[in-house]
XYZ file of C-alpha atoms in Angstrom:
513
model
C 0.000 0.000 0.000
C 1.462 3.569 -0.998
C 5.285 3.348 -1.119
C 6.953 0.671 0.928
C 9.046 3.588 2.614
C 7.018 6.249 1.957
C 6.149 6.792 5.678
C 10.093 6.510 6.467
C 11.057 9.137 3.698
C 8.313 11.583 3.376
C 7.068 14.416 5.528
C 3.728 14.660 6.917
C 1.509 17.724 5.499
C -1.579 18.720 5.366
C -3.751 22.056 3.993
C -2.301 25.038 5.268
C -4.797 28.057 6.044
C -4.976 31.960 5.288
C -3.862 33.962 7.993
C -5.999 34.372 10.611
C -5.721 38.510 9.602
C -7.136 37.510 6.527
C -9.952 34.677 7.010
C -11.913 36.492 9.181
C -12.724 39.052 6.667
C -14.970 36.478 4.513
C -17.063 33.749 5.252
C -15.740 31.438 2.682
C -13.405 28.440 2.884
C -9.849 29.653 3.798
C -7.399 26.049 3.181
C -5.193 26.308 0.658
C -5.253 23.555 -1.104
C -2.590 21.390 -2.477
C -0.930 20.243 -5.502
C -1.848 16.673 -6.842
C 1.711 16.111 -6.907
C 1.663 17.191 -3.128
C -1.232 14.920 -2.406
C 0.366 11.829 -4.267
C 3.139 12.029 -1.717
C 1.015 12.078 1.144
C -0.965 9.109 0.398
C 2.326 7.291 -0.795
C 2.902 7.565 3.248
C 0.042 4.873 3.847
C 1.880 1.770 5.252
C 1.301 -1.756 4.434
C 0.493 -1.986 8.582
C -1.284 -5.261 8.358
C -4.607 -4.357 10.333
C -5.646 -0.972 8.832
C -7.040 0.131 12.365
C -7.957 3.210 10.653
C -11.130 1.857 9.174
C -13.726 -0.570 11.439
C -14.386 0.088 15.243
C -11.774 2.167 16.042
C -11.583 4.309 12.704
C -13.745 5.176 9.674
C -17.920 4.695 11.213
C -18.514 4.385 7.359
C -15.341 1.887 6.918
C -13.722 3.800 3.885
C -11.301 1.714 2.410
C -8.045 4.130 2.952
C -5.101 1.798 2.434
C -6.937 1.012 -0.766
C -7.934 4.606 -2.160
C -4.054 6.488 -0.973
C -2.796 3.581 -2.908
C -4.585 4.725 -6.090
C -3.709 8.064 -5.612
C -0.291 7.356 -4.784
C 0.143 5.537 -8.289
C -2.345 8.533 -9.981
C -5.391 6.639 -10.297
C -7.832 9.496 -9.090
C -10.714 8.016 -11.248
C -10.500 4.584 -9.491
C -9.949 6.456 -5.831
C -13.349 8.417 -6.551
C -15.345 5.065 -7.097
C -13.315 3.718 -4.394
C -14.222 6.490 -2.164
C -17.819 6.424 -3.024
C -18.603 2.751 -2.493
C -18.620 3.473 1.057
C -19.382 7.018 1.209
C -21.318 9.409 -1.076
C -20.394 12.630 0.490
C -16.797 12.882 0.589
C -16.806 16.325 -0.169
C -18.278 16.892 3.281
C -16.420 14.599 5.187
C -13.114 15.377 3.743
C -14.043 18.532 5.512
C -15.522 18.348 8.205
C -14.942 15.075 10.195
C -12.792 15.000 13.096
C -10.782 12.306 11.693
C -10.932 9.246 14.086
C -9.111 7.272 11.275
C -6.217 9.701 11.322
C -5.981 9.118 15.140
C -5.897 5.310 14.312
C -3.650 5.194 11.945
C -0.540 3.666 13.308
C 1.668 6.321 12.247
C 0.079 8.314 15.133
C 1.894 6.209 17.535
C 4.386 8.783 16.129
C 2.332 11.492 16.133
C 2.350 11.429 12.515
C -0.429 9.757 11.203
C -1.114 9.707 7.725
C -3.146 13.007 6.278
C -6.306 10.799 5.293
C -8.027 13.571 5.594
C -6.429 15.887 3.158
C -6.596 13.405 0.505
C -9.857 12.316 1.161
C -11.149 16.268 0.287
C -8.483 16.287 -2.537
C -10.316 13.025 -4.099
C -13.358 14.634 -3.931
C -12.290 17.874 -5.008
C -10.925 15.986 -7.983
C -14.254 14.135 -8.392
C -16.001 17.431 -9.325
C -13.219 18.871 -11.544
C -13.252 15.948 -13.868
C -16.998 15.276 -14.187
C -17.075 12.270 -11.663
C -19.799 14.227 -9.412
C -23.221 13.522 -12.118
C -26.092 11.419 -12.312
C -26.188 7.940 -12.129
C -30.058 7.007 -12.651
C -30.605 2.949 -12.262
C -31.181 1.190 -14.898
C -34.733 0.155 -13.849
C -37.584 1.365 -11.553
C -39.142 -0.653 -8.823
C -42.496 0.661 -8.799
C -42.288 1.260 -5.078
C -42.287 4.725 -3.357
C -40.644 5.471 -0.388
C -40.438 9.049 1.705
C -37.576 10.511 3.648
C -38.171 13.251 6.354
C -34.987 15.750 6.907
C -32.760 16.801 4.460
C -29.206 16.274 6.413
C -26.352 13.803 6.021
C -28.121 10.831 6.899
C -31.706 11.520 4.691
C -29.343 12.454 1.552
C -26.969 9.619 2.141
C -30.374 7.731 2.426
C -32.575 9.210 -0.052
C -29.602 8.406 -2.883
C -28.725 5.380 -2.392
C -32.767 4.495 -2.460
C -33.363 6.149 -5.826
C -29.646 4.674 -7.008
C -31.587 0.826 -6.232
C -34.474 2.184 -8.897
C -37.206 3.296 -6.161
C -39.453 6.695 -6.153
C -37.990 8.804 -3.553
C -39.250 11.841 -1.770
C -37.115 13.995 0.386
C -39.365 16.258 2.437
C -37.349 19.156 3.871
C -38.922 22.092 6.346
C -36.429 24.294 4.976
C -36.841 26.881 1.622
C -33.644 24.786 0.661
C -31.903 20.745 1.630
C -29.201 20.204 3.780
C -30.463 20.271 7.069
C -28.151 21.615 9.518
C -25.173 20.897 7.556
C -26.148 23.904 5.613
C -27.559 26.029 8.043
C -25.620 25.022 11.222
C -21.854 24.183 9.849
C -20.530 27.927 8.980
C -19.538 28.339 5.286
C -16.008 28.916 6.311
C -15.424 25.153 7.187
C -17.686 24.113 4.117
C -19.425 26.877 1.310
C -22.631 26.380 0.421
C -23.287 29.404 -1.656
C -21.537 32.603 -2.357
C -20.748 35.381 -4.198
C -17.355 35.535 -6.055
C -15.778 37.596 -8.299
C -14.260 36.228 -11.267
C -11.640 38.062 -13.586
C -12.305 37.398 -16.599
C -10.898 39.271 -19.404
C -13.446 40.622 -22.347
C -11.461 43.198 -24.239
C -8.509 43.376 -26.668
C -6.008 44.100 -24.318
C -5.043 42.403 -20.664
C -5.365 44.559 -17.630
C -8.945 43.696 -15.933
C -9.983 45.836 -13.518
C -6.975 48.268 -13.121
C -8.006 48.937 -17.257
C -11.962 48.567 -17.710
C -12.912 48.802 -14.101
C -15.931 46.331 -14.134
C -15.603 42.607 -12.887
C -18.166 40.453 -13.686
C -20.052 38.353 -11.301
C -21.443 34.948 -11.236
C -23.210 32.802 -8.441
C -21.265 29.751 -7.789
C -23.118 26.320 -6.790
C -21.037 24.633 -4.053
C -21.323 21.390 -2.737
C -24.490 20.853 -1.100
C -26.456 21.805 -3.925
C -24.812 19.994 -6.682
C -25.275 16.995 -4.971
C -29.095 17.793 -4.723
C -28.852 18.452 -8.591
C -26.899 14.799 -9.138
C -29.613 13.172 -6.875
C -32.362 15.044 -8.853
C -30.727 13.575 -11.877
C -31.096 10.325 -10.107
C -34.656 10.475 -9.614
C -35.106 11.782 -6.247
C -37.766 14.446 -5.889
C -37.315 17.447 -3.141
C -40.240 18.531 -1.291
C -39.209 22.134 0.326
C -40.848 24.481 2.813
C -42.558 21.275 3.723
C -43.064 21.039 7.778
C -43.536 17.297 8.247
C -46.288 16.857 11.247
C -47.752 20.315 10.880
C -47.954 21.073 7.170
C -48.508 17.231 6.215
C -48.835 14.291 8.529
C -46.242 11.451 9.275
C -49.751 9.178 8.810
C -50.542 10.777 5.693
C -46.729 10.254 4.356
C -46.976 6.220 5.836
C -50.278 6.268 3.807
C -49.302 7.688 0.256
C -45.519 5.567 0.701
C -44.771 2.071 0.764
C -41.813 2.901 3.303
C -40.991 5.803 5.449
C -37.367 7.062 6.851
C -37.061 10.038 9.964
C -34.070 11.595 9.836
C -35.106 14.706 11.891
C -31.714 14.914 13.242
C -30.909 16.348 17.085
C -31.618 20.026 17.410
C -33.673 20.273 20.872
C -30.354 22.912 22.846
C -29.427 20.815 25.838
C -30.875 23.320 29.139
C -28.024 24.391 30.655
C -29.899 25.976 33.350
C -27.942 28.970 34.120
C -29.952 31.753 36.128
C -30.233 34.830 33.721
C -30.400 32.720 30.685
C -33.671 34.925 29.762
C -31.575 38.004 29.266
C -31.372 40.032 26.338
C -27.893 39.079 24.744
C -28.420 35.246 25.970
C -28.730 32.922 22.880
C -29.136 29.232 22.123
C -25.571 28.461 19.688
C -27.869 26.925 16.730
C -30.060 30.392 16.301
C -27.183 32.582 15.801
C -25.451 29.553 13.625
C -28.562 29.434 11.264
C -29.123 33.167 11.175
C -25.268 33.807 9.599
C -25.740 30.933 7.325
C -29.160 32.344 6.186
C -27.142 35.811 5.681
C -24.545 34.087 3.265
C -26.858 32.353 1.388
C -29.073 35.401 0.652
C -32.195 34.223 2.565
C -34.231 35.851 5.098
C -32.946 35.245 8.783
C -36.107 33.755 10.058
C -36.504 30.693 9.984
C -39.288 27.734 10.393
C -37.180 25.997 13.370
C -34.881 28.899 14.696
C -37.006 32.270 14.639
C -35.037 34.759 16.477
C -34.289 38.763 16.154
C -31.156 39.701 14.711
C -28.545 38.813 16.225
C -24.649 40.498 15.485
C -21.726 40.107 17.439
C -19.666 43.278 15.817
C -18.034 45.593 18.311
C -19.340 43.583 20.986
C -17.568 41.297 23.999
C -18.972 37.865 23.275
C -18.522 34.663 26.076
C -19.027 31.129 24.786
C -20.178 28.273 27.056
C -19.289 25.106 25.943
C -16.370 23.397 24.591
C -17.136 21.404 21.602
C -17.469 22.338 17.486
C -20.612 24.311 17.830
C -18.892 26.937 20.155
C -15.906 27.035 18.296
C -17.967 27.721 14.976
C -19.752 30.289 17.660
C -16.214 31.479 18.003
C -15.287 31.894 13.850
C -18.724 33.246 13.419
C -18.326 35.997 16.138
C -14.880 37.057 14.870
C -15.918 37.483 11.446
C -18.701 39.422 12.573
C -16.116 41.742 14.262
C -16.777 40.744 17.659
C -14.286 42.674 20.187
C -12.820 39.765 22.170
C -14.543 35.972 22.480
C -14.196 34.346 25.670
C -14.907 30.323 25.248
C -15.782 28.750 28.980
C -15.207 24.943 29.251
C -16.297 23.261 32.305
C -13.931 20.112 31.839
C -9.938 20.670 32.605
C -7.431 21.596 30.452
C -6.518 18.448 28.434
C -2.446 17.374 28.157
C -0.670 18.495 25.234
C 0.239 14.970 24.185
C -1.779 11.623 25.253
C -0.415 8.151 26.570
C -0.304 6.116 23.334
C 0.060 3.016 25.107
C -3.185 3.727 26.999
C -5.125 4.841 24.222
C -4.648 4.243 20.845
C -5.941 3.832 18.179
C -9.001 4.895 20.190
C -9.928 8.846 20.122
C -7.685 10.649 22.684
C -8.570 13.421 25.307
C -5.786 15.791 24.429
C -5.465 19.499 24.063
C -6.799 20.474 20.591
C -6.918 23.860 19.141
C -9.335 24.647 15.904
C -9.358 26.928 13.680
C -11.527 29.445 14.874
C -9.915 29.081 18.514
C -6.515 29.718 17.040
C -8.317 33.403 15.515
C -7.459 35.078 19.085
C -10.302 33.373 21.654
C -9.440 33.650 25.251
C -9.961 29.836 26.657
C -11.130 29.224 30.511
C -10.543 25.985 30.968
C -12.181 23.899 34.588
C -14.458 26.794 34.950
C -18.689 26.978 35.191
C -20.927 29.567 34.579
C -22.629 30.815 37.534
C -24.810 33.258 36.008
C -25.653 35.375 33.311
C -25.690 39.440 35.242
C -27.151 42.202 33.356
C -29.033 45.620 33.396
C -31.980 46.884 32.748
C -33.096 43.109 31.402
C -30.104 43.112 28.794
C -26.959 40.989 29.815
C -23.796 42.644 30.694
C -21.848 40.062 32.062
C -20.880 36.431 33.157
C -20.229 35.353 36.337
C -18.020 32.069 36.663
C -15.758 30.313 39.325
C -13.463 27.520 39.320
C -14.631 23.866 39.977
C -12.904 21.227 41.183
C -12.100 17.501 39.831
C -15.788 16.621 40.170
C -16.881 20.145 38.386
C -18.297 21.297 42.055
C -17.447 25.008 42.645
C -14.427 26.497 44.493
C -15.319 28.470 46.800
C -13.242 32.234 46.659
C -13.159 31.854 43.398
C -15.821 33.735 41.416
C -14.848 36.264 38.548
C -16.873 37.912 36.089
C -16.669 38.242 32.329
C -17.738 41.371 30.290
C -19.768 40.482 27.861
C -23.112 41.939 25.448
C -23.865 38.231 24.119
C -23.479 35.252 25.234
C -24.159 31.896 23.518
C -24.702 28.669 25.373
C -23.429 25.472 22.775
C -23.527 22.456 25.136
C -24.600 20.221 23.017
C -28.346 18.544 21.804
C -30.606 16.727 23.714
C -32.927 15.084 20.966
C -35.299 15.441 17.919
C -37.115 18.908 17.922
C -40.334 18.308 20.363
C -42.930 20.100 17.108
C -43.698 18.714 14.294
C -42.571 14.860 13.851
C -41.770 13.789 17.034
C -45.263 15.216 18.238
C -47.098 13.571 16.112
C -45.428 10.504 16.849
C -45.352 10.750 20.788
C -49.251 11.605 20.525
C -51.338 9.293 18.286
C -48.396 7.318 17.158
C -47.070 6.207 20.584
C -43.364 5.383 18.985
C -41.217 3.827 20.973
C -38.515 5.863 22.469
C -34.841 5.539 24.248
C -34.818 5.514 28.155
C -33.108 9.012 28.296
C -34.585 12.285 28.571
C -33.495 13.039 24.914
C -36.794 10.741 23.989
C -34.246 9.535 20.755
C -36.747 7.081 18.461
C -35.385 3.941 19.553
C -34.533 1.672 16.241
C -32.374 -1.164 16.477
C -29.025 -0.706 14.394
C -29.721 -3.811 12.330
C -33.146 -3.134 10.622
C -33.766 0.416 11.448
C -37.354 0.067 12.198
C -39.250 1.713 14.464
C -42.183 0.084 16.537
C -44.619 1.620 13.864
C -45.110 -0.379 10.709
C -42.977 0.711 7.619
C -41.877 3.797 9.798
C -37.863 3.997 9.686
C -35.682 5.821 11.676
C -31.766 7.071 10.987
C -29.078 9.774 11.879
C -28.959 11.926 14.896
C -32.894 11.381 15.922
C -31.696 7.412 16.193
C -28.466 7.404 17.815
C -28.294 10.920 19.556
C -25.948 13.678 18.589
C -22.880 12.533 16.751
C -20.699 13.264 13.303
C -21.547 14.117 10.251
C -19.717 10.650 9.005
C -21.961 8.648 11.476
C -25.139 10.295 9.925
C -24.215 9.106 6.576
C -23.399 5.784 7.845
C -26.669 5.377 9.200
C -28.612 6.542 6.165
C -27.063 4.012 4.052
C -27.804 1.243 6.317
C -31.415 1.558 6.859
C -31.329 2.566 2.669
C -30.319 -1.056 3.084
C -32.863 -2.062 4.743
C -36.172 -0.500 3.574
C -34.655 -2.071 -0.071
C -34.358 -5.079 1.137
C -37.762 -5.171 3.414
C -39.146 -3.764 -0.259
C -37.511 -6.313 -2.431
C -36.898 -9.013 -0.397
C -33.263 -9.022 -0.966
C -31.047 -5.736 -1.790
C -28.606 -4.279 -4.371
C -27.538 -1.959 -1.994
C -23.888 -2.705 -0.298
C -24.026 -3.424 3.248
């Protein structure tokens, strides 16, 4: 696999960024990306390591076949590392940029703390894909006659709703939304993966070179990013999107089961875990996913409000922002508030402050807790690390500030300890404690009775073999199944119960397993 000595005599690199000076003047992606050349010698670094821990349990959730696809790209096969990548995963494009990685902390280069950069090449294969004409329709061969509905528009419905129409069946994709995507459009910022925007291209019209510093007028186009040309290769593919559609208030779950010979929820998580801070009804005091979907709206040129997240404006320029929480929706918090101009961002993590470097010998090739800075972290935000919030102070009903102490081992408060933070907004981002309680999951608690998990997240409880629910021909995958998770996970899922519902359909499947 890759070059016998690759990993011996080549470097490890992956994208480099724009200055932080410069990114957080645009909302758009800031890697730079790499050469092919570049990205050959990367993936010649894959080792022939025997058990290729970074796919299975401990790695890839959707069990890409790295060794195999670094190898191709190694020897400059990208055509053959595309359909590589995309037997096990149809979305590269989004993982490649925004999954942790738990196959790069697998990989047994890490022992070294130089793991192969699966994730660079990943993108880079899927970057490649689109460039030469890999990313368009492929319509089956024959129809099934059999009609099947997916509710939610996110990783795990498209990962679904494709490979369904791929194995010849009607599909419809109902979204709430004026557009798909779910919250990896509107909650993932466009700076860690563009969805729309406006760019200016140079292009030159007249007799003589010089552009702008001799005619003065660029032109400009609208360019279609990821998201959306996927939804135009799976509408190529057969799959029909249903828009602006609220699922359980607009049209019934019953009605759906009724004019479908198979239904799949993939609502995702998006009920804000309660943090229960006193103050939290302040003016200035926001929910993370609000002010997440309210930017993203901006970029793409819609109206702020939305159907799930309706909220007043909400900017963070020229003002002192805090951050509860320590995970990616407060550091996209973070990027969002600097780019907004935001004066200083403080980021408050309850949990200590992680080593530098783990035990290998005690963890791997499991994910390690070590100290980890992001992107948007790295832009200038002040990190409290072992510290809770005590309360959210303000004035005249509008917040002002942040009071927070030190807590011990067991997160209990130090006494002596309290400080308090300046700040005109602060957003809480701990995390997601189940489907949205409207809509679906109402419907379905109510006249439905669906079984749910034990927790208080009241997850639709579907076994991970079948995917069903306890209501006949009623599916469930993604986030709403299995709780919060990744991106890669939600894909994972969808193509499983695709699986399934083809081969409950069928009686057997074309689908891989």
């Amino acid at each position: 696999m890759g070059k016998v000595t690759g990993f011996l005599e080549i470097d490890r690199q992956v994208h480099k960024y724009q200055p932080a000076s410069d990114r957080i003047r645009h909302f758009r992606e800031f890697t730079l990306p790499m050469s092919d050349k570049e990205v050959e010698k990367q993936a010649a670094r894959c080792m022939d390591c025997g058990i290729p821990f970074c796919h299975g349990p401990t790695g890839c959730p959707i069990h890409n076949q790295i060794p195999d696809w670094n190898d191709l790209v190694y020897n400059g096969d990208w055509d053959n590392a595309i359909r590589n990548l995309h037997s096990t995963n149809n979305f590269p494009e989004f993982t490649g940029r925004i999954c942790p990685a738990p196959c790069e902390e697998a990989c047994t280069l890490n022992l070294e703390d130089i793991p192969v950069a699966i994730k660079t090449v990943e993108q880079a294969i899927a970057d490649k894909a689109y460039e030469t004409g890999h990313i368009r329709p492929y319509p089956p061969e024959k129809k099934t006659g059999k009609r099947v509905a997916v509710i939610g528009s996110g990783p795990a419905g498209m990962a679904a709703a494709q490979q369904l129409g791929r194995a010849g069946h009607d599909v419809h994709v109902y979204e709430r939304e004026s557009r798909p995507g779910g919250l990896m459009r509107y909650g993932i910022p466009d700076f860690k993966i563009e969805k729309h925007y406006i760019c200016l291209l140079y292009t030159e019209r007249e007799s003589r070179p010089g552009g702008l510093m001799r005619y003065g007028i660029p032109d400009f186009k609208i360019e279609k990013h990821y998201i959306d040309r996927r939804i135009e290769q799976m509408q190529g593919e057969g799959v029909t999107f249903h828009c602006g559609v609220n699922v359980g208030v607009d049209k019934p779950v019953a009605e759906l089961l009724a004019e479908h010979d198979a239904v799949l929820y993939c609502g995702g998580s998006e009920t804000p875990r309660s943090a229960g801070i006193p103050g939290d009804d302040l003016g200035g005091v926001h929910d993370a996913m609000p002010y997440l979907v309210q930017q993203n709206r901006r970029v793409g040129g819609e109206p702020i409000q939305s159907v799930a997240w309706p909220s007043h404006p909400i900017i963070a320029g020229g003002q002192h922002v805090v951050v509860v929480g320590g995970g990616d929706t407060a550091s996209d918090c973070v990027g969002t508030a600097f780019r907004q101009g935001a004066v200083r961002v403080t980021q408050l993590d309850i949990r200590p402050q992680p080593p530098e470097k783990e035990d290998k010998l005690s963890v791997w090739p499991y994910w390690a807790t070590k100290m980890r800075t992001s992107s948007s972290q790295a832009e200038g935000a002040e990190r409290e690390f072992q510290v809770a919030t005590l309360e959210f102070i303000g004035e005249e009903g509008q917040l002002t500030g942040v009071k927070c102490c030190e807590v011990d081992d067991k997160r209990k408060p130090i006494a002596g300890t309290e400080f308090v933070i300046r700040a005109d907004l602060a957003f809480i981002a701990i995390g997601f404690a189940g489907p949205a309680a409207a809509g679906v999951a109402k419907e379905l608690d109510g006249e439905m009775k669906i079984a749910t998990d034990s927790r208080r997240s009241r997850n639709v409880e579907a076994n991970d073999r079948d995917y069903k629910t306890s209501v006949d021909r009623l599916y469930a995958a993604g986030d709403v199944r299995r709780g919060q998770s990744l991106v890669v996970w939600a894909i994972r899922e969808g193509r499983q119960a695709a699986r399934s519902i083809d081969e409950a359909l069928m009686g057997s499947s074309v689908l891989p397993r």
